[in-house]
Coordinates of C-alpha atoms in Angstrom, one line a residue:
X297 CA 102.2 57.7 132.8
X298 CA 101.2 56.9 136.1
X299 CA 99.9 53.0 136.3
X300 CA 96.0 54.0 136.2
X301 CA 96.3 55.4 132.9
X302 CA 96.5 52.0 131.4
X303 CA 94.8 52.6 127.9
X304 CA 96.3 55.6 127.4
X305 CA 99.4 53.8 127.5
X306 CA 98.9 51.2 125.4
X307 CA 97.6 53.7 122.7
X308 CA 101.1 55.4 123.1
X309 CA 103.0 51.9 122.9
X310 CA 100.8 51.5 119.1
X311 CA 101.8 55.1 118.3
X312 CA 105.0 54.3 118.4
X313 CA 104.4 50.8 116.6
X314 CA 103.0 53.1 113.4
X315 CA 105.7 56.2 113.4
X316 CA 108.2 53.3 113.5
X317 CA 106.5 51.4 110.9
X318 CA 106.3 54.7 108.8
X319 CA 109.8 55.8 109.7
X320 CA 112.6 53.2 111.0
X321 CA 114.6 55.1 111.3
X322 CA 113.3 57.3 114.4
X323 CA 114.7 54.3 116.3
X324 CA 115.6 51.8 114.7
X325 CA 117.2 49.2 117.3
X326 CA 112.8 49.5 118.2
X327 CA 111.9 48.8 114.4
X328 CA 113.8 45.6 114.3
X329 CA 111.2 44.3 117.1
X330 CA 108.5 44.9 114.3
X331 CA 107.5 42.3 112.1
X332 CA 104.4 43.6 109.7
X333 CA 104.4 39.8 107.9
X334 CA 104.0 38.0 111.3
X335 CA 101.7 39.6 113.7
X336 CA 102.8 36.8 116.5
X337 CA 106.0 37.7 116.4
X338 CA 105.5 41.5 116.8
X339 CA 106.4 43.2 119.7
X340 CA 104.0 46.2 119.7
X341 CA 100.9 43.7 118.9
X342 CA 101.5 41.7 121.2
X343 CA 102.8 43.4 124.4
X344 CA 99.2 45.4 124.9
X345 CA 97.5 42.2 123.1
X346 CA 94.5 41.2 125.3
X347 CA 95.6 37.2 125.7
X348 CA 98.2 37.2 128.6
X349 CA 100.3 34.1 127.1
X350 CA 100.9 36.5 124.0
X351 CA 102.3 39.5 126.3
X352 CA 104.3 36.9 127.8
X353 CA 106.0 35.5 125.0
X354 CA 106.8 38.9 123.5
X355 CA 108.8 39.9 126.7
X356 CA 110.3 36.4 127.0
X357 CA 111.4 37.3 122.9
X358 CA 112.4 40.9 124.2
X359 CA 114.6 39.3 126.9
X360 CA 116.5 37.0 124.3
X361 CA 117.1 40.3 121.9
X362 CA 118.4 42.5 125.3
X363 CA 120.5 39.1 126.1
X364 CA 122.0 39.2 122.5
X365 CA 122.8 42.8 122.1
X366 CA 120.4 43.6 120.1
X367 CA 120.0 47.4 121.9
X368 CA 122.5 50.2 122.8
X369 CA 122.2 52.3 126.4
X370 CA 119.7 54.7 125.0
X371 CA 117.4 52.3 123.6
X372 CA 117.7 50.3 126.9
X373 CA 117.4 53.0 129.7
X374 CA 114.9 55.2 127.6
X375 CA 112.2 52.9 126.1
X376 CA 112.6 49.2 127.2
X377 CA 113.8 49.9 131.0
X378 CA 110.5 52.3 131.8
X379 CA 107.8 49.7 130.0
X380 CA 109.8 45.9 131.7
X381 CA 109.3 48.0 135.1
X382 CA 105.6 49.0 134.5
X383 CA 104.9 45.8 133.3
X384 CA 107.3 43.8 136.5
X385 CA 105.4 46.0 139.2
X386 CA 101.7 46.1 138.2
X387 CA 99.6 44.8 140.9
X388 CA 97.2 42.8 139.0
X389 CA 97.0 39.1 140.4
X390 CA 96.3 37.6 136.9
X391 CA 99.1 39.1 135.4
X392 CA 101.6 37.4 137.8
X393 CA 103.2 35.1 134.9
X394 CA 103.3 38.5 133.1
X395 CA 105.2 40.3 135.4
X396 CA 107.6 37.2 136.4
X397 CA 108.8 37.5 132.8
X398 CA 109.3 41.3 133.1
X399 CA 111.4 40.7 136.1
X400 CA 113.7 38.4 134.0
X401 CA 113.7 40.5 131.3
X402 CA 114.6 43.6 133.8
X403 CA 117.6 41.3 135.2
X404 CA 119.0 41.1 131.9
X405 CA 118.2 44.2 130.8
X406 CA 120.4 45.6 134.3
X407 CA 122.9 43.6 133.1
X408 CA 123.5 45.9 130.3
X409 CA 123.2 49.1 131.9
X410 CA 126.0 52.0 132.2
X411 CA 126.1 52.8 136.1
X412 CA 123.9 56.0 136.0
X413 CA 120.3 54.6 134.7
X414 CA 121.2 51.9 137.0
X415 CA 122.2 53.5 140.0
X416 CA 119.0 55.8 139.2
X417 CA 117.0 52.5 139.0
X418 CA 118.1 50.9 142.2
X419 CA 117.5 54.3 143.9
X420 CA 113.8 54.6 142.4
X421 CA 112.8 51.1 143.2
X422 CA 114.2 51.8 146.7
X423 CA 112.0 54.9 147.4
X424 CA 109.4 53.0 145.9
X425 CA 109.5 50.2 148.1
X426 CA 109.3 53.0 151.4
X427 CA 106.4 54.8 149.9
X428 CA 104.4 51.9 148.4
X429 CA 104.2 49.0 150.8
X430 CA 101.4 47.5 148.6
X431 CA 103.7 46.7 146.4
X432 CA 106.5 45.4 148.7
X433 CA 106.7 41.8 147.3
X434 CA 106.8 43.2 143.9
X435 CA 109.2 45.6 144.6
X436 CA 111.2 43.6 146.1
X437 CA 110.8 40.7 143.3
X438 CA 112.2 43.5 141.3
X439 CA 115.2 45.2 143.3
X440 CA 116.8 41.6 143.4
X441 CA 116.6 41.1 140.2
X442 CA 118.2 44.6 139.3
X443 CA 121.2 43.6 141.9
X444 CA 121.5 39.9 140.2
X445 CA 122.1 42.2 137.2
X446 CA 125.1 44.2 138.7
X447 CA 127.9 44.1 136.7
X448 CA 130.5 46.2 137.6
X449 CA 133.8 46.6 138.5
X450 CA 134.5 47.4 142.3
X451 CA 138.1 48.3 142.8
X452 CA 139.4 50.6 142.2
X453 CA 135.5 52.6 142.2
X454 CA 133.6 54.5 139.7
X455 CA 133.7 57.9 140.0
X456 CA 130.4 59.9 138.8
X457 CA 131.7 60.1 135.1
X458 CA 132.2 55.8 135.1
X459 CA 136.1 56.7 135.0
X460 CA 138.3 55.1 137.7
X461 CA 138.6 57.2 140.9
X462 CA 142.3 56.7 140.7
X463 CA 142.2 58.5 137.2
X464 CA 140.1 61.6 138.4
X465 CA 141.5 65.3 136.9
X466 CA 143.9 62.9 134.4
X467 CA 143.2 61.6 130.8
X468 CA 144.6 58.8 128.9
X469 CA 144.3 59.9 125.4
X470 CA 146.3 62.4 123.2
X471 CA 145.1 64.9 121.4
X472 CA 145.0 63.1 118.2
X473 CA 143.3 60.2 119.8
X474 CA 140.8 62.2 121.0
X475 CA 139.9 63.5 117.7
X476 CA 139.6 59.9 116.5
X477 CA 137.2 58.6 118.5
X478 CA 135.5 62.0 118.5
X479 CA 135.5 62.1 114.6
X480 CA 133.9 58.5 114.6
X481 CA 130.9 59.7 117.3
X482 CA 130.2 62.2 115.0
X483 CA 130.2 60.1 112.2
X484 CA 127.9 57.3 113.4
X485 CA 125.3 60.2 114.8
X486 CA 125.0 61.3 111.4
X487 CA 124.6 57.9 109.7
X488 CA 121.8 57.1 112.7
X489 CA 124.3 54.4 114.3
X490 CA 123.5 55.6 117.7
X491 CA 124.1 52.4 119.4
X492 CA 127.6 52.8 117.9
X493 CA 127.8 56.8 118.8
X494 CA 127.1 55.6 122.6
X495 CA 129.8 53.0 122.7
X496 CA 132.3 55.7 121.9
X497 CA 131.1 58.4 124.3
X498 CA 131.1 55.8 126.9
X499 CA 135.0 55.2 125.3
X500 CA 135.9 59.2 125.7
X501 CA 134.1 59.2 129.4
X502 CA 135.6 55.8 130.9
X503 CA 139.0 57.5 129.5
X504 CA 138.9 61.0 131.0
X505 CA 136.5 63.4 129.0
X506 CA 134.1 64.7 131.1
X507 CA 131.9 66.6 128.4
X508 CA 131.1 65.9 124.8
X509 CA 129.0 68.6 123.7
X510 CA 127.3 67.3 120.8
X511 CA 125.7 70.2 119.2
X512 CA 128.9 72.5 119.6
X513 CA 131.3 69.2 118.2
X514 CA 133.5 69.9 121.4
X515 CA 134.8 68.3 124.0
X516 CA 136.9 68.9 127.4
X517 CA 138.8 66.9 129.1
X518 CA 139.4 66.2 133.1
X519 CA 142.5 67.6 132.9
X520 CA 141.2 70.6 131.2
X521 CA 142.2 70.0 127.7
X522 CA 139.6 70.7 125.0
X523 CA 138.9 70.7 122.2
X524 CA 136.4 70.6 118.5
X525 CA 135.4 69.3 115.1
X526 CA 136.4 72.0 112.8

């Protein structure tokens, strides 16, 4: 939502609050940051709450929980990345100790990201920063905080997959090991883990397999194996 539709998203953030309250297990790394029995430790009542020192301590709680693991890739790059950056870059002056404790939370939060949401991050805040000069300080505030989060391996470099370029067109696994870690994805998709099921993709990618096609339980390999769950 583009920043001027401010109630609309905070009606979305509470429509999430309820369907996750109804049904954890839509996403349920999100669910654990409800808590129906304490409304001042609740994320969702707090984050859109009308007292700034509340929306501040639910992000500074946020930040512990990203800090501790407490959220998979998904979870991270798909909900919590798009709201700490909304939040981190909104231009009202009275919500500056707000968005300071976004842009902590988005520095840890970058420190937990597989390459392509952050590359893809770094990149929008970049083009942001050209077409928005309002914003410039914030932006900026922001951009060093993603790069304080940088946390990967330079030599040898990542190729577009997060294998080693040195590894490109070869794979590391057999057959049988493919099938194992495959197997287990499959397995922790169907039982909801997904936090699990991206830790192994991210296994089979960093490894040599270039395409895990979850709907068709196949997979292919850079060398141009492939292969399926019968």
């Amino acid at each position: 939502l583009p920043p001027e539709k401010e109630l609309g998203r905070a009606e979305m953030i509470r429509l999430i609050s309820v369907a996750l309250s109804h049904e954890p297990s839509l996403e349920p790394q999100l669910a654990a940051l409800l808590s129906p029995g304490d409304l001042e430790a609740d994320f969702f009542q707090n984050i859109t709450h009308v007292q700034l020192p509340r929306r501040q301590r639910a992000i500074a709680r946020l930040k512990k929980k990203i800090e501790g693991g407490a959220f998979g890739p998904t979870t991270l790059a798909s909900y919590l990345l798009p709201l700490l950056s909304h939040i981190a870059l909104k231009p009202s002056a009275k919500e500056v100790d707000v968005a300071e404790e976004a842009v902590a939370a988005l520095r840890s939060l970058a420190a937990q990201l597989p390459w392509r949401p952050y590359h893809e991050l770094l990149l929008s805040l970049s083009r942001r920063l050209r077409l928005d000069p309002s914003l410039e300080r914030r932006l900026v505030r922001a951009l060093v905080a993603v790069i304080d989060g940088f946390h990967f391996d330079l030599a040898p470099a990542d190729d577009e997959y997060g294998a080693p370029s040195a590894d490109r067109g070869a794979c590391r696994l057999t057959d049988e090991e493919i099938g194992r870690i495959f197997a287990a994805r499959v397995q922790a998709r169907q039982a909801r883990d997904y936090e699990a099921a991206d830790r192994l993709r991210e296994e089979l990618v960093a490894k040599g397999i270039v395409s895990v096609d979850d709907k068709g339980n196949s997979w292919q390999a850079a060398d141009g194996r492939r292969g399926s769950m019968d």
